[in-house]
């Protein structure tokens, strides 16, 4: 997996610089997401590198599958990846690009899982507290997991804040065993 990331990084960095210079982060995110989704399709994955499928046929099929959102820049990237035999890197390139974009925009994806539905005012307070702690803008998704019994679990990248009742009970159990 690290090899894919290493191979994808130069492409992602080049696309990131193009997007930054043209203020087109959103456009490039959509292009890369579309390309990654298309390449991840089992039928397309089987066609990549197949001797009966020419590079031109593969390129044309992908441009049609992705649609008009690919544009000229996305089409150029697609041709470059096909010519260099790197088309299978598209999902890794998209992931690397999104990481670079998040760093540049000082944003982070945060998932808040609660034991029950939280009222909007209380959720806003929690989001503000997490944003202050991380010093970033948050892209928040919420989930309800009744098995937590109470409290919440917050995931932001590698950081996990477990404030759930189940988590507290596990910590107490560990203390009693020790």
PDB file of C-alpha atoms in Angstrom:
ATOM      1  CA  UNK A   1       0.000   0.000   0.000  1.00  0.00           C
ATOM      2  CA  UNK A   2       2.862   2.349   0.756  1.00  0.00           C
ATOM      3  CA  UNK A   3       4.158   1.757  -2.766  1.00  0.00           C
ATOM      4  CA  UNK A   4       0.896   2.988  -4.316  1.00  0.00           C
ATOM      5  CA  UNK A   5       1.047   6.086  -2.155  1.00  0.00           C
ATOM      6  CA  UNK A   6       4.651   6.725  -3.142  1.00  0.00           C
ATOM      7  CA  UNK A   7       3.868   6.353  -6.840  1.00  0.00           C
ATOM      8  CA  UNK A   8       0.718   8.481  -6.612  1.00  0.00           C
ATOM      9  CA  UNK A   9       2.270  11.362  -4.672  1.00  0.00           C
ATOM     10  CA  UNK A  10       4.029  13.149  -7.603  1.00  0.00           C
ATOM     11  CA  UNK A  11       0.853  13.060  -9.700  1.00  0.00           C
ATOM     12  CA  UNK A  12      -1.264  14.286  -6.790  1.00  0.00           C
ATOM     13  CA  UNK A  13       1.206  17.053  -6.013  1.00  0.00           C
ATOM     14  CA  UNK A  14       1.244  18.225  -9.633  1.00  0.00           C
ATOM     15  CA  UNK A  15      -2.567  18.238  -9.798  1.00  0.00           C
ATOM     16  CA  UNK A  16      -2.704  20.022  -6.437  1.00  0.00           C
ATOM     17  CA  UNK A  17      -0.400  22.768  -7.703  1.00  0.00           C
ATOM     18  CA  UNK A  18      -2.513  23.195 -10.848  1.00  0.00           C
ATOM     19  CA  UNK A  19      -5.692  23.343  -8.772  1.00  0.00           C
ATOM     20  CA  UNK A  20      -4.195  25.793  -6.279  1.00  0.00           C
ATOM     21  CA  UNK A  21      -2.847  28.116  -8.954  1.00  0.00           C
ATOM     22  CA  UNK A  22      -6.200  28.163 -10.764  1.00  0.00           C
ATOM     23  CA  UNK A  23      -8.307  28.176  -7.549  1.00  0.00           C
ATOM     24  CA  UNK A  24     -10.066  25.011  -8.762  1.00  0.00           C
ATOM     25  CA  UNK A  25      -9.861  22.630  -5.807  1.00  0.00           C
ATOM     26  CA  UNK A  26     -13.525  21.664  -6.122  1.00  0.00           C
ATOM     27  CA  UNK A  27     -13.296  20.965  -9.842  1.00  0.00           C
ATOM     28  CA  UNK A  28     -10.215  18.796  -9.449  1.00  0.00           C
ATOM     29  CA  UNK A  29     -11.727  16.922  -6.509  1.00  0.00           C
ATOM     30  CA  UNK A  30     -14.703  16.019  -8.711  1.00  0.00           C
ATOM     31  CA  UNK A  31     -12.462  15.024 -11.632  1.00  0.00           C
ATOM     32  CA  UNK A  32     -10.248  12.829  -9.479  1.00  0.00           C
ATOM     33  CA  UNK A  33     -13.216  11.288  -7.671  1.00  0.00           C
ATOM     34  CA  UNK A  34     -14.847  10.463 -11.011  1.00  0.00           C
ATOM     35  CA  UNK A  35     -11.622   8.986 -12.351  1.00  0.00           C
ATOM     36  CA  UNK A  36     -11.046   6.950  -9.180  1.00  0.00           C
ATOM     37  CA  UNK A  37     -14.622   5.634  -9.240  1.00  0.00           C
ATOM     38  CA  UNK A  38     -14.346   4.680 -12.905  1.00  0.00           C
ATOM     39  CA  UNK A  39     -11.008   2.901 -12.440  1.00  0.00           C
ATOM     40  CA  UNK A  40     -12.365   1.050  -9.385  1.00  0.00           C
ATOM     41  CA  UNK A  41     -15.198  -0.446 -11.447  1.00  0.00           C
ATOM     42  CA  UNK A  42     -14.460  -4.184 -11.920  1.00  0.00           C
ATOM     43  CA  UNK A  43     -15.147  -4.076 -15.684  1.00  0.00           C
ATOM     44  CA  UNK A  44     -12.748  -1.166 -16.174  1.00  0.00           C
ATOM     45  CA  UNK A  45     -10.135  -2.734 -13.889  1.00  0.00           C
ATOM     46  CA  UNK A  46     -10.240  -5.856 -16.073  1.00  0.00           C
ATOM     47  CA  UNK A  47      -9.757  -3.763 -19.226  1.00  0.00           C
ATOM     48  CA  UNK A  48      -6.698  -1.930 -17.885  1.00  0.00           C
ATOM     49  CA  UNK A  49      -3.654  -3.584 -19.392  1.00  0.00           C
ATOM     50  CA  UNK A  50      -5.725  -6.115 -21.341  1.00  0.00           C
ATOM     51  CA  UNK A  51      -4.021  -6.764 -24.697  1.00  0.00           C
ATOM     52  CA  UNK A  52      -7.301  -6.594 -26.650  1.00  0.00           C
ATOM     53  CA  UNK A  53      -8.040  -3.076 -25.377  1.00  0.00           C
ATOM     54  CA  UNK A  54      -5.983  -0.283 -26.907  1.00  0.00           C
ATOM     55  CA  UNK A  55      -4.975   2.805 -24.956  1.00  0.00           C
ATOM     56  CA  UNK A  56      -7.259   4.887 -27.180  1.00  0.00           C
ATOM     57  CA  UNK A  57     -10.248   2.641 -26.538  1.00  0.00           C
ATOM     58  CA  UNK A  58      -9.595   2.691 -22.804  1.00  0.00           C
ATOM     59  CA  UNK A  59      -9.235   6.463 -22.802  1.00  0.00           C
ATOM     60  CA  UNK A  60     -12.413   6.991 -24.808  1.00  0.00           C
ATOM     61  CA  UNK A  61     -14.404   4.623 -22.585  1.00  0.00           C
ATOM     62  CA  UNK A  62     -13.230   6.383 -19.422  1.00  0.00           C
ATOM     63  CA  UNK A  63     -13.919   9.872 -20.789  1.00  0.00           C
ATOM     64  CA  UNK A  64     -17.454   8.745 -21.635  1.00  0.00           C
ATOM     65  CA  UNK A  65     -17.905   7.042 -18.256  1.00  0.00           C
ATOM     66  CA  UNK A  66     -16.752  10.078 -16.286  1.00  0.00           C
ATOM     67  CA  UNK A  67     -18.716  12.524 -18.374  1.00  0.00           C
ATOM     68  CA  UNK A  68     -18.274  16.201 -19.184  1.00  0.00           C
ATOM     69  CA  UNK A  69     -16.875  17.007 -15.714  1.00  0.00           C
ATOM     70  CA  UNK A  70     -13.513  15.567 -16.791  1.00  0.00           C
ATOM     71  CA  UNK A  71     -12.791  18.563 -19.040  1.00  0.00           C
ATOM     72  CA  UNK A  72      -9.585  19.116 -20.976  1.00  0.00           C
ATOM     73  CA  UNK A  73      -7.296  19.103 -17.926  1.00  0.00           C
ATOM     74  CA  UNK A  74      -8.757  15.889 -16.575  1.00  0.00           C
ATOM     75  CA  UNK A  75      -8.556  14.302 -20.013  1.00  0.00           C
ATOM     76  CA  UNK A  76      -4.874  15.262 -20.212  1.00  0.00           C
ATOM     77  CA  UNK A  77      -4.246  13.655 -16.818  1.00  0.00           C
ATOM     78  CA  UNK A  78      -6.127  10.538 -17.929  1.00  0.00           C
ATOM     79  CA  UNK A  79      -3.984  10.248 -21.088  1.00  0.00           C
ATOM     80  CA  UNK A  80      -0.809  10.787 -19.065  1.00  0.00           C
ATOM     81  CA  UNK A  81      -1.761   8.025 -16.610  1.00  0.00           C
ATOM     82  CA  UNK A  82      -2.647   5.637 -19.437  1.00  0.00           C
ATOM     83  CA  UNK A  83       0.559   6.396 -21.367  1.00  0.00           C
ATOM     84  CA  UNK A  84       2.680   5.860 -18.248  1.00  0.00           C
ATOM     85  CA  UNK A  85       0.854   2.688 -17.208  1.00  0.00           C
ATOM     86  CA  UNK A  86      -0.300   4.358 -13.999  1.00  0.00           C
ATOM     87  CA  UNK A  87      -4.075   4.373 -14.437  1.00  0.00           C
ATOM     88  CA  UNK A  88      -4.578   2.005 -11.502  1.00  0.00           C
ATOM     89  CA  UNK A  89      -3.126   4.742  -9.277  1.00  0.00           C
ATOM     90  CA  UNK A  90      -6.199   6.968  -9.757  1.00  0.00           C
ATOM     91  CA  UNK A  91      -7.793   6.149  -6.355  1.00  0.00           C
ATOM     92  CA  UNK A  92      -4.470   6.733  -4.563  1.00  0.00           C
ATOM     93  CA  UNK A  93      -3.919   9.995  -6.470  1.00  0.00           C
ATOM     94  CA  UNK A  94      -7.384  11.178  -5.451  1.00  0.00           C
ATOM     95  CA  UNK A  95      -6.693  10.322  -1.800  1.00  0.00           C
ATOM     96  CA  UNK A  96      -3.302  12.076  -1.826  1.00  0.00           C
ATOM     97  CA  UNK A  97      -4.842  15.132  -3.512  1.00  0.00           C
ATOM     98  CA  UNK A  98      -7.582  15.338  -0.874  1.00  0.00           C
ATOM     99  CA  UNK A  99      -4.977  15.133   1.894  1.00  0.00           C
ATOM    100  CA  UNK A 100      -2.983  17.994   0.321  1.00  0.00           C
ATOM    101  CA  UNK A 101      -6.170  20.013  -0.148  1.00  0.00           C
ATOM    102  CA  UNK A 102      -7.256  19.488   3.453  1.00  0.00           C
ATOM    103  CA  UNK A 103      -3.852  20.627   4.691  1.00  0.00           C
ATOM    104  CA  UNK A 104      -3.900  23.724   2.466  1.00  0.00           C
ATOM    105  CA  UNK A 105      -7.430  24.637   3.525  1.00  0.00           C
ATOM    106  CA  UNK A 106      -6.797  23.749   7.195  1.00  0.00           C
ATOM    107  CA  UNK A 107      -9.729  21.353   7.215  1.00  0.00           C
ATOM    108  CA  UNK A 108     -10.187  17.893   8.640  1.00  0.00           C
ATOM    109  CA  UNK A 109     -12.886  15.264   8.354  1.00  0.00           C
ATOM    110  CA  UNK A 110     -14.458  14.513  11.717  1.00  0.00           C
ATOM    111  CA  UNK A 111     -16.915  11.766  12.532  1.00  0.00           C
ATOM    112  CA  UNK A 112     -18.972  12.156  15.693  1.00  0.00           C
ATOM    113  CA  UNK A 113     -20.754   9.015  16.829  1.00  0.00           C
ATOM    114  CA  UNK A 114     -23.248   9.445  19.658  1.00  0.00           C
ATOM    115  CA  UNK A 115     -25.425   7.035  21.594  1.00  0.00           C
ATOM    116  CA  UNK A 116     -28.570   8.960  20.660  1.00  0.00           C
ATOM    117  CA  UNK A 117     -29.599  11.892  18.504  1.00  0.00           C
ATOM    118  CA  UNK A 118     -28.075  15.104  19.864  1.00  0.00           C
ATOM    119  CA  UNK A 119     -30.016  18.346  19.792  1.00  0.00           C
ATOM    120  CA  UNK A 120     -28.543  20.876  17.324  1.00  0.00           C
ATOM    121  CA  UNK A 121     -27.457  23.427  19.943  1.00  0.00           C
ATOM    122  CA  UNK A 122     -25.532  20.811  21.923  1.00  0.00           C
ATOM    123  CA  UNK A 123     -23.975  19.394  18.752  1.00  0.00           C
ATOM    124  CA  UNK A 124     -22.842  22.903  17.717  1.00  0.00           C
ATOM    125  CA  UNK A 125     -21.115  23.314  21.100  1.00  0.00           C
ATOM    126  CA  UNK A 126     -19.338  19.996  20.656  1.00  0.00           C
ATOM    127  CA  UNK A 127     -18.241  20.906  17.121  1.00  0.00           C
ATOM    128  CA  UNK A 128     -16.916  24.282  18.305  1.00  0.00           C
ATOM    129  CA  UNK A 129     -14.930  22.601  21.091  1.00  0.00           C
ATOM    130  CA  UNK A 130     -13.383  20.085  18.683  1.00  0.00           C
ATOM    131  CA  UNK A 131     -12.582  22.839  16.151  1.00  0.00           C
ATOM    132  CA  UNK A 132     -10.789  24.844  18.853  1.00  0.00           C
ATOM    133  CA  UNK A 133      -8.829  21.807  20.021  1.00  0.00           C
ATOM    134  CA  UNK A 134      -7.724  20.890  16.497  1.00  0.00           C
ATOM    135  CA  UNK A 135      -7.322  24.498  15.287  1.00  0.00           C
ATOM    136  CA  UNK A 136      -8.959  23.600  11.975  1.00  0.00           C
ATOM    137  CA  UNK A 137     -12.210  23.904  10.100  1.00  0.00           C
ATOM    138  CA  UNK A 138     -14.201  20.694  10.386  1.00  0.00           C
ATOM    139  CA  UNK A 139     -16.099  18.629   7.835  1.00  0.00           C
ATOM    140  CA  UNK A 140     -18.435  16.882  10.255  1.00  0.00           C
ATOM    141  CA  UNK A 141     -20.460  13.731   9.787  1.00  0.00           C
ATOM    142  CA  UNK A 142     -22.599  12.361  12.579  1.00  0.00           C
ATOM    143  CA  UNK A 143     -23.777   8.859  13.343  1.00  0.00           C
ATOM    144  CA  UNK A 144     -25.897   7.284  16.059  1.00  0.00           C
ATOM    145  CA  UNK A 145     -24.723   4.029  17.656  1.00  0.00           C
ATOM    146  CA  UNK A 146     -26.954   2.952  20.522  1.00  0.00           C
ATOM    147  CA  UNK A 147     -24.371   0.373  21.647  1.00  0.00           C
ATOM    148  CA  UNK A 148     -22.305   3.251  23.085  1.00  0.00           C
ATOM    149  CA  UNK A 149     -24.923   3.530  25.878  1.00  0.00           C
ATOM    150  CA  UNK A 150     -24.118   7.210  26.376  1.00  0.00           C
ATOM    151  CA  UNK A 151     -21.611   9.895  25.408  1.00  0.00           C
ATOM    152  CA  UNK A 152     -19.790  10.172  22.107  1.00  0.00           C
ATOM    153  CA  UNK A 153     -16.781   8.971  20.135  1.00  0.00           C
ATOM    154  CA  UNK A 154     -15.016  11.557  17.980  1.00  0.00           C
ATOM    155  CA  UNK A 155     -12.683  10.502  15.158  1.00  0.00           C
ATOM    156  CA  UNK A 156     -10.513  13.063  13.394  1.00  0.00           C
ATOM    157  CA  UNK A 157      -7.778  11.484  11.304  1.00  0.00           C
ATOM    158  CA  UNK A 158      -5.645   9.410  13.670  1.00  0.00           C
ATOM    159  CA  UNK A 159      -7.112  11.085  16.752  1.00  0.00           C
ATOM    160  CA  UNK A 160      -9.890   9.234  18.574  1.00  0.00           C
ATOM    161  CA  UNK A 161     -11.589  10.798  21.592  1.00  0.00           C
ATOM    162  CA  UNK A 162     -13.703   8.162  23.303  1.00  0.00           C
ATOM    163  CA  UNK A 163     -16.143   9.830  25.682  1.00  0.00           C
ATOM    164  CA  UNK A 164     -18.668   7.011  25.504  1.00  0.00           C
ATOM    165  CA  UNK A 165     -20.048   5.092  28.463  1.00  0.00           C
ATOM    166  CA  UNK A 166     -18.711   1.864  26.966  1.00  0.00           C
ATOM    167  CA  UNK A 167     -15.248   3.423  26.628  1.00  0.00           C
ATOM    168  CA  UNK A 168     -15.339   4.620  30.230  1.00  0.00           C
ATOM    169  CA  UNK A 169     -16.379   1.164  31.437  1.00  0.00           C
ATOM    170  CA  UNK A 170     -13.495  -0.384  29.479  1.00  0.00           C
ATOM    171  CA  UNK A 171     -11.028   2.065  31.062  1.00  0.00           C
ATOM    172  CA  UNK A 172     -12.376   1.230  34.539  1.00  0.00           C
ATOM    173  CA  UNK A 173     -12.078  -2.496  33.786  1.00  0.00           C
ATOM    174  CA  UNK A 174      -8.445  -2.017  32.700  1.00  0.00           C
ATOM    175  CA  UNK A 175      -7.693  -0.146  35.944  1.00  0.00           C
ATOM    176  CA  UNK A 176      -9.217  -2.904  38.044  1.00  0.00           C
ATOM    177  CA  UNK A 177      -7.231  -5.580  36.226  1.00  0.00           C
ATOM    178  CA  UNK A 178      -3.946  -3.661  36.607  1.00  0.00           C
TER     179      UNK A 178
END
